[in-house]
GROMACS .gro file of C-alpha atoms in nm:
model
  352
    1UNK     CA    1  -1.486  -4.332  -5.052
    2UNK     CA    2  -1.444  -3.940  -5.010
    3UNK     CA    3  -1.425  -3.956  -4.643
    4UNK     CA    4  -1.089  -3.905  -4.423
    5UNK     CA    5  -1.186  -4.177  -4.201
    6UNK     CA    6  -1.243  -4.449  -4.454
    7UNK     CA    7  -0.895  -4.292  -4.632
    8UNK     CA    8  -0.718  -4.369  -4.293
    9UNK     CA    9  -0.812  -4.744  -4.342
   10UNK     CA   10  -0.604  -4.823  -4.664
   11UNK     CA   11  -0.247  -4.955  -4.572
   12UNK     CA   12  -0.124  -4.758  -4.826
   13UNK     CA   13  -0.252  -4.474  -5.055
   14UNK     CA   14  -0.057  -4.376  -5.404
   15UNK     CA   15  -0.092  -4.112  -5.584
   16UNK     CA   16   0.010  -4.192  -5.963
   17UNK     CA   17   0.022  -3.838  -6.046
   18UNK     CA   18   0.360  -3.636  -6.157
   19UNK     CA   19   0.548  -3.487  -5.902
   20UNK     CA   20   0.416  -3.142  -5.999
   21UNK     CA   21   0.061  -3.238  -5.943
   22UNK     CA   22   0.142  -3.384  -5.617
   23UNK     CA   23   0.290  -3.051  -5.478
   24UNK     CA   24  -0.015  -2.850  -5.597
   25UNK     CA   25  -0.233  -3.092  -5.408
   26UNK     CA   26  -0.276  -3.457  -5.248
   27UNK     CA   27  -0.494  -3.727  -5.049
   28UNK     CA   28  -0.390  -3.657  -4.693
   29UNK     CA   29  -0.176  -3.980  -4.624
   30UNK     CA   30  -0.081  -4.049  -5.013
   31UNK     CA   31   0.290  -4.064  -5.117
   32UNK     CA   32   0.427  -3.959  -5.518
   33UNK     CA   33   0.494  -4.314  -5.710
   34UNK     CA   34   0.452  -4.102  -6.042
   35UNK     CA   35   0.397  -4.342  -6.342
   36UNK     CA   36   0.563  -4.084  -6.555
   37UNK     CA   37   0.758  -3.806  -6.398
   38UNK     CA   38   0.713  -3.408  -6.476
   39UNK     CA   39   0.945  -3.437  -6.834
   40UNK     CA   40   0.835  -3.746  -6.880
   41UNK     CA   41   0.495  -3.639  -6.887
   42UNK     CA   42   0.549  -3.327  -7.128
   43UNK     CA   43   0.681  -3.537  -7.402
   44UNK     CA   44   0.414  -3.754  -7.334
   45UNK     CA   45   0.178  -3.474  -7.399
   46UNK     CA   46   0.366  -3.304  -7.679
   47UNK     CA   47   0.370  -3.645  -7.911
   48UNK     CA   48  -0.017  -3.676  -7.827
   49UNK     CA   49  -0.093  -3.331  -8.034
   50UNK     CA   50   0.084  -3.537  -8.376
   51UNK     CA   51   0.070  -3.895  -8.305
   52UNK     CA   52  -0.132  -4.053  -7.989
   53UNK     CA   53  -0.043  -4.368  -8.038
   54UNK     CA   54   0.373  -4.298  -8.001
   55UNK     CA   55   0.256  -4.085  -7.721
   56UNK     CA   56   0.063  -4.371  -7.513
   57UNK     CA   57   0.354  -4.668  -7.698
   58UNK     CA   58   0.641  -4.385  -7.498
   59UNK     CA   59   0.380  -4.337  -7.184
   60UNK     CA   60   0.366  -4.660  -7.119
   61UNK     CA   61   0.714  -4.747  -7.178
   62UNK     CA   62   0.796  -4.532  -6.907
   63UNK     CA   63   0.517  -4.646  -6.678
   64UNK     CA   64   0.659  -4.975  -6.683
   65UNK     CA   65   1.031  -4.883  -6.611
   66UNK     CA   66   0.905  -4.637  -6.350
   67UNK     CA   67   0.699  -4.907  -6.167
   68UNK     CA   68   0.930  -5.167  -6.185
   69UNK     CA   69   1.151  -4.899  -5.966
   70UNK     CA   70   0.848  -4.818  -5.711
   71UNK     CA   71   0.871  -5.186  -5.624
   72UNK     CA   72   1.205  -5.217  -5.511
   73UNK     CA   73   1.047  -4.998  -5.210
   74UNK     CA   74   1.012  -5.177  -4.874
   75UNK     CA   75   0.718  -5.158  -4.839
   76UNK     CA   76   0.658  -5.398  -5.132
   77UNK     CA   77   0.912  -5.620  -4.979
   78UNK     CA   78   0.696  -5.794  -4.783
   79UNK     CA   79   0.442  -6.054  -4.825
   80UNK     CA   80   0.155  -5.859  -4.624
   81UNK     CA   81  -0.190  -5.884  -4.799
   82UNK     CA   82  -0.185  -5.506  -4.737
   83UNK     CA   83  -0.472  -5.286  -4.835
   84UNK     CA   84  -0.398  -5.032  -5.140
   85UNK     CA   85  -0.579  -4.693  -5.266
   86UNK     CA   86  -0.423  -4.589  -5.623
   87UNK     CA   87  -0.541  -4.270  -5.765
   88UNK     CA   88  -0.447  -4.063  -6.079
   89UNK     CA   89  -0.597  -3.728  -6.219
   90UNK     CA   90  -0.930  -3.873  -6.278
   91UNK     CA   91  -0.916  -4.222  -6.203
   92UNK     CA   92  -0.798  -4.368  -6.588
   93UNK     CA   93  -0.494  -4.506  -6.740
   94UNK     CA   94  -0.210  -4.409  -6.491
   95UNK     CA   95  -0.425  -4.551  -6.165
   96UNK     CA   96  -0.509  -4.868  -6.392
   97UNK     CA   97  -0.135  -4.927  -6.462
   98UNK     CA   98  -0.070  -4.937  -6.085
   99UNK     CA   99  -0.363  -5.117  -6.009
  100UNK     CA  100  -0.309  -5.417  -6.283
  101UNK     CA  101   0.060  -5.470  -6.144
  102UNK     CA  102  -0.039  -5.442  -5.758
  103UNK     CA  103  -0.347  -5.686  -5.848
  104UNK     CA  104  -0.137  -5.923  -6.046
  105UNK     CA  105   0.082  -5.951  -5.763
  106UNK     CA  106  -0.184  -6.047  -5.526
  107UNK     CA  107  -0.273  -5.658  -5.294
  108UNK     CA  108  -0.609  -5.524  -5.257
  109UNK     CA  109  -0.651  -5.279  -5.445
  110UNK     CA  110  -0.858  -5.008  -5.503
  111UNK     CA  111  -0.901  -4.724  -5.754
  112UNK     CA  112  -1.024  -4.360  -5.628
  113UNK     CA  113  -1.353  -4.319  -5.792
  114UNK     CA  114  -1.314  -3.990  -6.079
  115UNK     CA  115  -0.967  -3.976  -5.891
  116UNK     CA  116  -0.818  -3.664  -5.764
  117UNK     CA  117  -1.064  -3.410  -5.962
  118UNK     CA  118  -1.362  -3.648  -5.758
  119UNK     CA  119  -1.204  -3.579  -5.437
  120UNK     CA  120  -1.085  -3.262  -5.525
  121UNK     CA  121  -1.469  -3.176  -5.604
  122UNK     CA  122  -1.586  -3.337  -5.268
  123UNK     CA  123  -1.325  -3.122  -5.041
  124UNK     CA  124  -1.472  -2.818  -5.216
  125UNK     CA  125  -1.823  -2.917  -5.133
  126UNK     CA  126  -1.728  -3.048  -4.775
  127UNK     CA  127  -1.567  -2.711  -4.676
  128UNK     CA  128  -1.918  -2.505  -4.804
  129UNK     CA  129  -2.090  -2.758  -4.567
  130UNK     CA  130  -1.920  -2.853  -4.212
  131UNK     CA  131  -1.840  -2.511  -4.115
  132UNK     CA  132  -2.219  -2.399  -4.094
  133UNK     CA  133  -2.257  -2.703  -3.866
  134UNK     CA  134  -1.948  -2.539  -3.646
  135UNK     CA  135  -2.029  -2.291  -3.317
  136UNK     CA  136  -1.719  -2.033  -3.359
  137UNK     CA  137  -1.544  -1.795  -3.092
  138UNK     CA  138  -1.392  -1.572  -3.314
  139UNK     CA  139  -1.093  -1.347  -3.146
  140UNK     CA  140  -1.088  -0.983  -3.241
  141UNK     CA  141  -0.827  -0.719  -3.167
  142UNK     CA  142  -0.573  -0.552  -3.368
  143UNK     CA  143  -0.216  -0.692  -3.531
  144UNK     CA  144   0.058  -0.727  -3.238
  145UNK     CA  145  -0.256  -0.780  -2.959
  146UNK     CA  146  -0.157  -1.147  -2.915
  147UNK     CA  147  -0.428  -1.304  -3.054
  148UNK     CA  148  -0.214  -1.591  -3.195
  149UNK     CA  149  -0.085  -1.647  -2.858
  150UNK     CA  150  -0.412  -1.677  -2.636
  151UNK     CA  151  -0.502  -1.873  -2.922
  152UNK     CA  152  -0.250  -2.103  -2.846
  153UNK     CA  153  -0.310  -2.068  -2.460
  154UNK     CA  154  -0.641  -2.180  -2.499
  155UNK     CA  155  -0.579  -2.495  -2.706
  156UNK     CA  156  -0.355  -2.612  -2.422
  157UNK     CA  157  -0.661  -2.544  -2.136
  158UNK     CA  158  -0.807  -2.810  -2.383
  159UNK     CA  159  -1.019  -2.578  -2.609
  160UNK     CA  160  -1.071  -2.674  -2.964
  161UNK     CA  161  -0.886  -2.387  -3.182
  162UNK     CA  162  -0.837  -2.353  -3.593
  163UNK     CA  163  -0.545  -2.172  -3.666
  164UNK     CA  164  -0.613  -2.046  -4.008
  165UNK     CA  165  -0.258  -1.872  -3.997
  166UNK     CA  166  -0.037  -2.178  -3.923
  167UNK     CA  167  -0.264  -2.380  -4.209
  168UNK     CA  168  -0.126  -2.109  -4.430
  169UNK     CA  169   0.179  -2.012  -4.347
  170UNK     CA  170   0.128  -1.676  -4.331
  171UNK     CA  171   0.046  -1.427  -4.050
  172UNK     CA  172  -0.189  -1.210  -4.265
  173UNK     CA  173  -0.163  -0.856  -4.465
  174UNK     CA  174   0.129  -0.765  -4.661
  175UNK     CA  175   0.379  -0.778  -4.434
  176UNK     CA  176   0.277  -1.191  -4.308
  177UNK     CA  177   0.461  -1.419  -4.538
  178UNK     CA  178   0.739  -1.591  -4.286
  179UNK     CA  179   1.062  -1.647  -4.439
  180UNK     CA  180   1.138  -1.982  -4.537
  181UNK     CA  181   0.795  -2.137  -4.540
  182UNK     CA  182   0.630  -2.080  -4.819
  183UNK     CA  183   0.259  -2.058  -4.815
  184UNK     CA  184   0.121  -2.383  -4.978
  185UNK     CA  185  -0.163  -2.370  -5.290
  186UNK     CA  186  -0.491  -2.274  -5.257
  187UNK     CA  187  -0.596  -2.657  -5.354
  188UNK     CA  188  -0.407  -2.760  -5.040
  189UNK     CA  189  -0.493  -2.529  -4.846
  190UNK     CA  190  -0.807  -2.639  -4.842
  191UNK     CA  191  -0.739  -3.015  -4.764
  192UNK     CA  192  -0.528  -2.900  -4.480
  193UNK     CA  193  -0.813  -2.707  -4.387
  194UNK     CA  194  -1.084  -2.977  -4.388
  195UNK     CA  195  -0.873  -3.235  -4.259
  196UNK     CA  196  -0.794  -2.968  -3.932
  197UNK     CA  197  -1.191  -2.938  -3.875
  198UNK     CA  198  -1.253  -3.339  -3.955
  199UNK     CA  199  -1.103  -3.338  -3.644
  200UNK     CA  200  -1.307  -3.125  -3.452
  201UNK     CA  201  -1.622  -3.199  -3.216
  202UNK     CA  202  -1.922  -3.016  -3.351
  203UNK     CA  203  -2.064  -3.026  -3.028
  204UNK     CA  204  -1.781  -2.823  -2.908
  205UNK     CA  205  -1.700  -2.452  -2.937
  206UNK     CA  206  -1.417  -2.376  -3.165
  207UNK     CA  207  -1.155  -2.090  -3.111
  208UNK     CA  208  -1.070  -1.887  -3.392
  209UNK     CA  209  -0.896  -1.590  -3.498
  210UNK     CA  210  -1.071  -1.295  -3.709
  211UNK     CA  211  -0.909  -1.304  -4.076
  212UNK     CA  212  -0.990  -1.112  -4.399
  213UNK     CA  213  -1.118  -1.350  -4.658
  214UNK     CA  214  -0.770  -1.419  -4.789
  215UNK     CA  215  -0.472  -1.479  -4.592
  216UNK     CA  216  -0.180  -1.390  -4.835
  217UNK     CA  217  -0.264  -1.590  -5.123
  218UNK     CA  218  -0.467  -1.846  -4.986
  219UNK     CA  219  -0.885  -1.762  -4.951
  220UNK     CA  220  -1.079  -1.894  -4.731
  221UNK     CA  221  -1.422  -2.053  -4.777
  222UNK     CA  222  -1.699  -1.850  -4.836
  223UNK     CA  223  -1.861  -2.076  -4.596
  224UNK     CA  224  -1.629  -2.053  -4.324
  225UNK     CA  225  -1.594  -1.649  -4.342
  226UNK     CA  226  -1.973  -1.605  -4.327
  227UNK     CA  227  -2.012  -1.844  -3.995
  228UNK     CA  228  -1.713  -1.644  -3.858
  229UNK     CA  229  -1.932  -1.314  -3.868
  230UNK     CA  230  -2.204  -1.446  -3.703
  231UNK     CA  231  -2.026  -1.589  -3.434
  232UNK     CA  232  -1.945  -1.464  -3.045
  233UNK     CA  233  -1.680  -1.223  -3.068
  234UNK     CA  234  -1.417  -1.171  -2.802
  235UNK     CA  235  -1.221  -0.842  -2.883
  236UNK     CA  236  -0.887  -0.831  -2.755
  237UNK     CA  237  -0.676  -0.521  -2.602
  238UNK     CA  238  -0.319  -0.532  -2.533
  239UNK     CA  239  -0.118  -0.221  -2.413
  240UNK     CA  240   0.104  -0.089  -2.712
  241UNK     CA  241   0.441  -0.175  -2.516
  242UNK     CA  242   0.318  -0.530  -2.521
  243UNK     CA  243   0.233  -0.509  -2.903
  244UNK     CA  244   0.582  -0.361  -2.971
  245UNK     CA  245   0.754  -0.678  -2.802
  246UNK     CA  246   0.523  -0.905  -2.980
  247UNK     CA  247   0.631  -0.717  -3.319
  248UNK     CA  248   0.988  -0.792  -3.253
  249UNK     CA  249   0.913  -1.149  -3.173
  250UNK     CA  250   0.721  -1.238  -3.471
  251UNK     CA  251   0.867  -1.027  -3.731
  252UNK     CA  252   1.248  -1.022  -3.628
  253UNK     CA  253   1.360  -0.975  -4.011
  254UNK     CA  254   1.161  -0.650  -3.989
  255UNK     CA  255   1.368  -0.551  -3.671
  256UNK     CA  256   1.686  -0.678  -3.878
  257UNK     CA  257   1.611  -0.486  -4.199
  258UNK     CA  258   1.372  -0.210  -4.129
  259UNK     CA  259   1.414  -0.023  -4.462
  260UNK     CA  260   1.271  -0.314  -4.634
  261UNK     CA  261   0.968  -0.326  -4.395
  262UNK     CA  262   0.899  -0.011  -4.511
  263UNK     CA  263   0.970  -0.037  -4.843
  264UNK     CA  264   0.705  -0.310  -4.874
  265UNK     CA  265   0.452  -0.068  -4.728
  266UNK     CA  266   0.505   0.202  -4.986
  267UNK     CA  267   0.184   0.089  -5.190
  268UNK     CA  268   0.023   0.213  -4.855
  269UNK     CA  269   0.107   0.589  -4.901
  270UNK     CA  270  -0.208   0.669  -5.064
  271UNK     CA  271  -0.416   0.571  -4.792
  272UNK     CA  272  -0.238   0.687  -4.511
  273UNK     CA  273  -0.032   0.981  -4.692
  274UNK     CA  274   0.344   1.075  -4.773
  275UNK     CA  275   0.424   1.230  -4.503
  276UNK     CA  276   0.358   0.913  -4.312
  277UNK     CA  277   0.557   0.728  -4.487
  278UNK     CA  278   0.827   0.961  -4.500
  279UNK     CA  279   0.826   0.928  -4.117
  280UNK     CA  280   0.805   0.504  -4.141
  281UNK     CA  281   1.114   0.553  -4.361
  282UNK     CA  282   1.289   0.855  -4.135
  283UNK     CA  283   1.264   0.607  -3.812
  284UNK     CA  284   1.391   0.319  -4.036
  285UNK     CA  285   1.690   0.483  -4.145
  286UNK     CA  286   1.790   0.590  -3.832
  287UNK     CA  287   1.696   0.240  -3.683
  288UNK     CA  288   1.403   0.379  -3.463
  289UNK     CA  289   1.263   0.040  -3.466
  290UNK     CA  290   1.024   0.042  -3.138
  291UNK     CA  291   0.876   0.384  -3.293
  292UNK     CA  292   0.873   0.249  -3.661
  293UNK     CA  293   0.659  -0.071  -3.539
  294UNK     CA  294   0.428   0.165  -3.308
  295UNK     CA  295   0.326   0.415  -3.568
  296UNK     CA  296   0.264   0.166  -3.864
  297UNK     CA  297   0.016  -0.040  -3.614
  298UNK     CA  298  -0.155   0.366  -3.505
  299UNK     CA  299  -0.080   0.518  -3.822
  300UNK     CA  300  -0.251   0.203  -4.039
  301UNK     CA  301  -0.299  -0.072  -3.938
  302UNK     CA  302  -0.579   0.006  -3.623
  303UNK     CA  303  -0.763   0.179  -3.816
  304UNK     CA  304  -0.758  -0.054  -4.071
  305UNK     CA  305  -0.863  -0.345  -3.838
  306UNK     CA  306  -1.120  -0.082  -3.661
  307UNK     CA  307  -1.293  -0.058  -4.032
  308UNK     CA  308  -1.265  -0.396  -4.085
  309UNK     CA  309  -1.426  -0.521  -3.739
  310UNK     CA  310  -1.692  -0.278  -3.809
  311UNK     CA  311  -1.805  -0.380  -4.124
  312UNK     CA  312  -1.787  -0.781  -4.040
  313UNK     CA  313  -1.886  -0.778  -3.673
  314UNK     CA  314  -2.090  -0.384  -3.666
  315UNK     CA  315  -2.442  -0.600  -3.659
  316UNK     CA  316  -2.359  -0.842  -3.363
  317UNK     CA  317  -2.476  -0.788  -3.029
  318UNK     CA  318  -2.256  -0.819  -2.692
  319UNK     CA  319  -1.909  -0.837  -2.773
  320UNK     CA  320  -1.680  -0.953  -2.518
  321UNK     CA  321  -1.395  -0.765  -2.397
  322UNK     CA  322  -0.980  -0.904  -2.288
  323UNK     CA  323  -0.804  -0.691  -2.136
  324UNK     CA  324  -0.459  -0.835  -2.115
  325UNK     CA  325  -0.167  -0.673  -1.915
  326UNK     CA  326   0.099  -0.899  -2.052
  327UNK     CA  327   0.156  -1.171  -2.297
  328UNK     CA  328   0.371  -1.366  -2.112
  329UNK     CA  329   0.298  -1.758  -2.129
  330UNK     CA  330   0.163  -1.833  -1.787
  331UNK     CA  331  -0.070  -1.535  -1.739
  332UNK     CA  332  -0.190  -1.618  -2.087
  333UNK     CA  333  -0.277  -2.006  -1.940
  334UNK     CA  334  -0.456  -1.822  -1.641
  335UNK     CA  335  -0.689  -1.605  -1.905
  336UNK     CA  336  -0.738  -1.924  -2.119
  337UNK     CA  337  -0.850  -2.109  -1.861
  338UNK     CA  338  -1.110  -1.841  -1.729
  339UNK     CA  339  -1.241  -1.768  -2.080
  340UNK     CA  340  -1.353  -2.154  -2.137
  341UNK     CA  341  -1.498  -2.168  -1.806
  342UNK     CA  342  -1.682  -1.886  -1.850
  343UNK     CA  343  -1.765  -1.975  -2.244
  344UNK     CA  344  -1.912  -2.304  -2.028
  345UNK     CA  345  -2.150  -2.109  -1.827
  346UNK     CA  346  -2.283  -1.904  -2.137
  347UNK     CA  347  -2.588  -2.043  -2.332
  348UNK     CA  348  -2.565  -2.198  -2.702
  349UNK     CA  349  -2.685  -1.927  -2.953
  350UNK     CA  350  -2.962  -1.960  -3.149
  351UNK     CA  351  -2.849  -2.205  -3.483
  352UNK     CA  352  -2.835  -1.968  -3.769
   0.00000   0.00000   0.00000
């Protein structure tokens, strides 16, 4: 039953949860028919501490009312034998209330074995698995260098990529969170993340980006950062000009409100020293924003990434050099298309 595929096969998947639980994490597919909503289910849970039999009498009360509502949906206005999937935390009372009205009126039904905490459990395990089965080519090169871009470039040659970044909404270090999308929970993170590499051809190589363990809140698997660092590396170089540009396109609020870029760097001014950032907030005051971007990328963050690359990627062998002279969207193509073909010609490593 814990399998994507089989999941894909149910007309219709429903996740009893409350609302809250849904946001933290879901079946891929599932839609929220809660069978008590968020207050509903706190004063369900406060009258179980003094009497637990009000508390299930109210719970149920409410599950009733509340499922009488679902059904007024469309998609119970039909008279389709459809295929159903009900889940709750762990597969008990709230799944078994939808599942004795669905069954009563005549769907296939199904209950998620253990629920949510089963599946939960078997995402967790999955993710420690597949990516040891996975052949990476991770992308190296420092912040600005266009990585995300050639990354991009290269899934439309046709490459398989895993953009780690756009699964978290977040572009990495302190300065990545994008402004209106937050980044989601660490829970679904990770079923986002397994559902992306369900999809992918283990036969295949698979383009990735280099990324710290965490990326902003979110962690990655310990799984998937390990086979990253053993894994062909292709280090990228981009002239500084370039970098600049690609600063101003993917951090325009920075550009907008430079004192506040700099302000969120202040924790940095033990490592790097006040008098750099008394220059980072000189340049930001006077709206120096081409030098400002160029001298926190030289001033921290290169040698940051340098360290970084060192420790993670100091005991591989070849590493494999781009130059590129712009980041413009067709000479990008042109590069993408050269690095699979060559990335064709090259021999499988050794399995690990």
């Amino acid at each position: 039953m814990y399998d994507l595929e089989t999941l894909k096969t149910f007309d219709l998947i429903i996740d009893a949860r409350s609302p809250r639980e849904f946001k933290e994490d879901h079946v891929p597919g599932a839609i929220n028919l809660p069978v008590v909503f968020d207050d509903e289910y706190a004063e369900v849970g406060t009258t179980h501490r003094t009497d637990p039999m009000r508390a299930y009498q109210i719970g149920v009360a409410y599950s009733l009312r509340n499922i009488a509502r679902h059904l007024e949906l469309p998609f119970f206005r039909t008279s389709k034998r459809a295929t159903i999937l009900v889940y709750c935390f762990r597969g008990g009372k709230r799944s078994k209330l939808w599942t004795d009205a669905l069954e009563t009126i005549g769907y296939k039904v199904q209950r998620l074995p253990t629920g949510w905490k089963g599946y939960r459990n078997w995402v967790r395990a999955t993710l420690e698995d597949v990516p040891t089965k996975l052949r990476f080519n991770v992308l190296s090169g420092p912040t600005g260098c266009g990585k995300t871009r050639l990354l991009h470039a290269l899934r439309q040659a046709g490459a398989q990529i895993l953009d780690l970044e756009a699964l978290a909404s977040h572009r990495g270090s302190i300065i990545g969170g994008i402004p209106g999308h937050p980044q989601p929970s660490q829970k679904y993170f990770d079923t986002l993340l397994l559902e992306e590499i369900s999809r992918l051809d283990i036969a295949k190589p698979v383009w990735i980006e280099s990324e710290s363990k965490k990326i902003g809140q979110v962690q990655l698997p310990t799984s998937l950062f390990e086979a990253m660092h053993h894994s062909r590396l292709f280090s990228v170089h981009t002239s500084m000009a370039e970098r600049v540009l690609m600063w101003h396109r993917e951090y325009p609020h920075f550009g907008k409100d430079p004192v506040a870029l700099v302000e969120k760097l202040s924790y940095l001014k033990s490592l790097v020293g006040g008098t750099t950032v008394a220059k980072w907030k000189e340049l930001a005051e006077r709206g120096d924003i081409d030098a400002l971007f160029e001298s926190i990328m030289v001033d921290h963050y290169d040698p940051a990434y340098t360290r970084s690359t060192n420790k993670n990627y100091g005991k591989l062998g070849e590493i494999t050099a781009i130059h590129l002279d712009t980041l413009d969207s067709s000479y990008l193509a042109g590069v993408a298309a050269k690095l699979i073909l060559d990335d064709d010609m090259l021999p499988a490593p050794a399995l690990r």
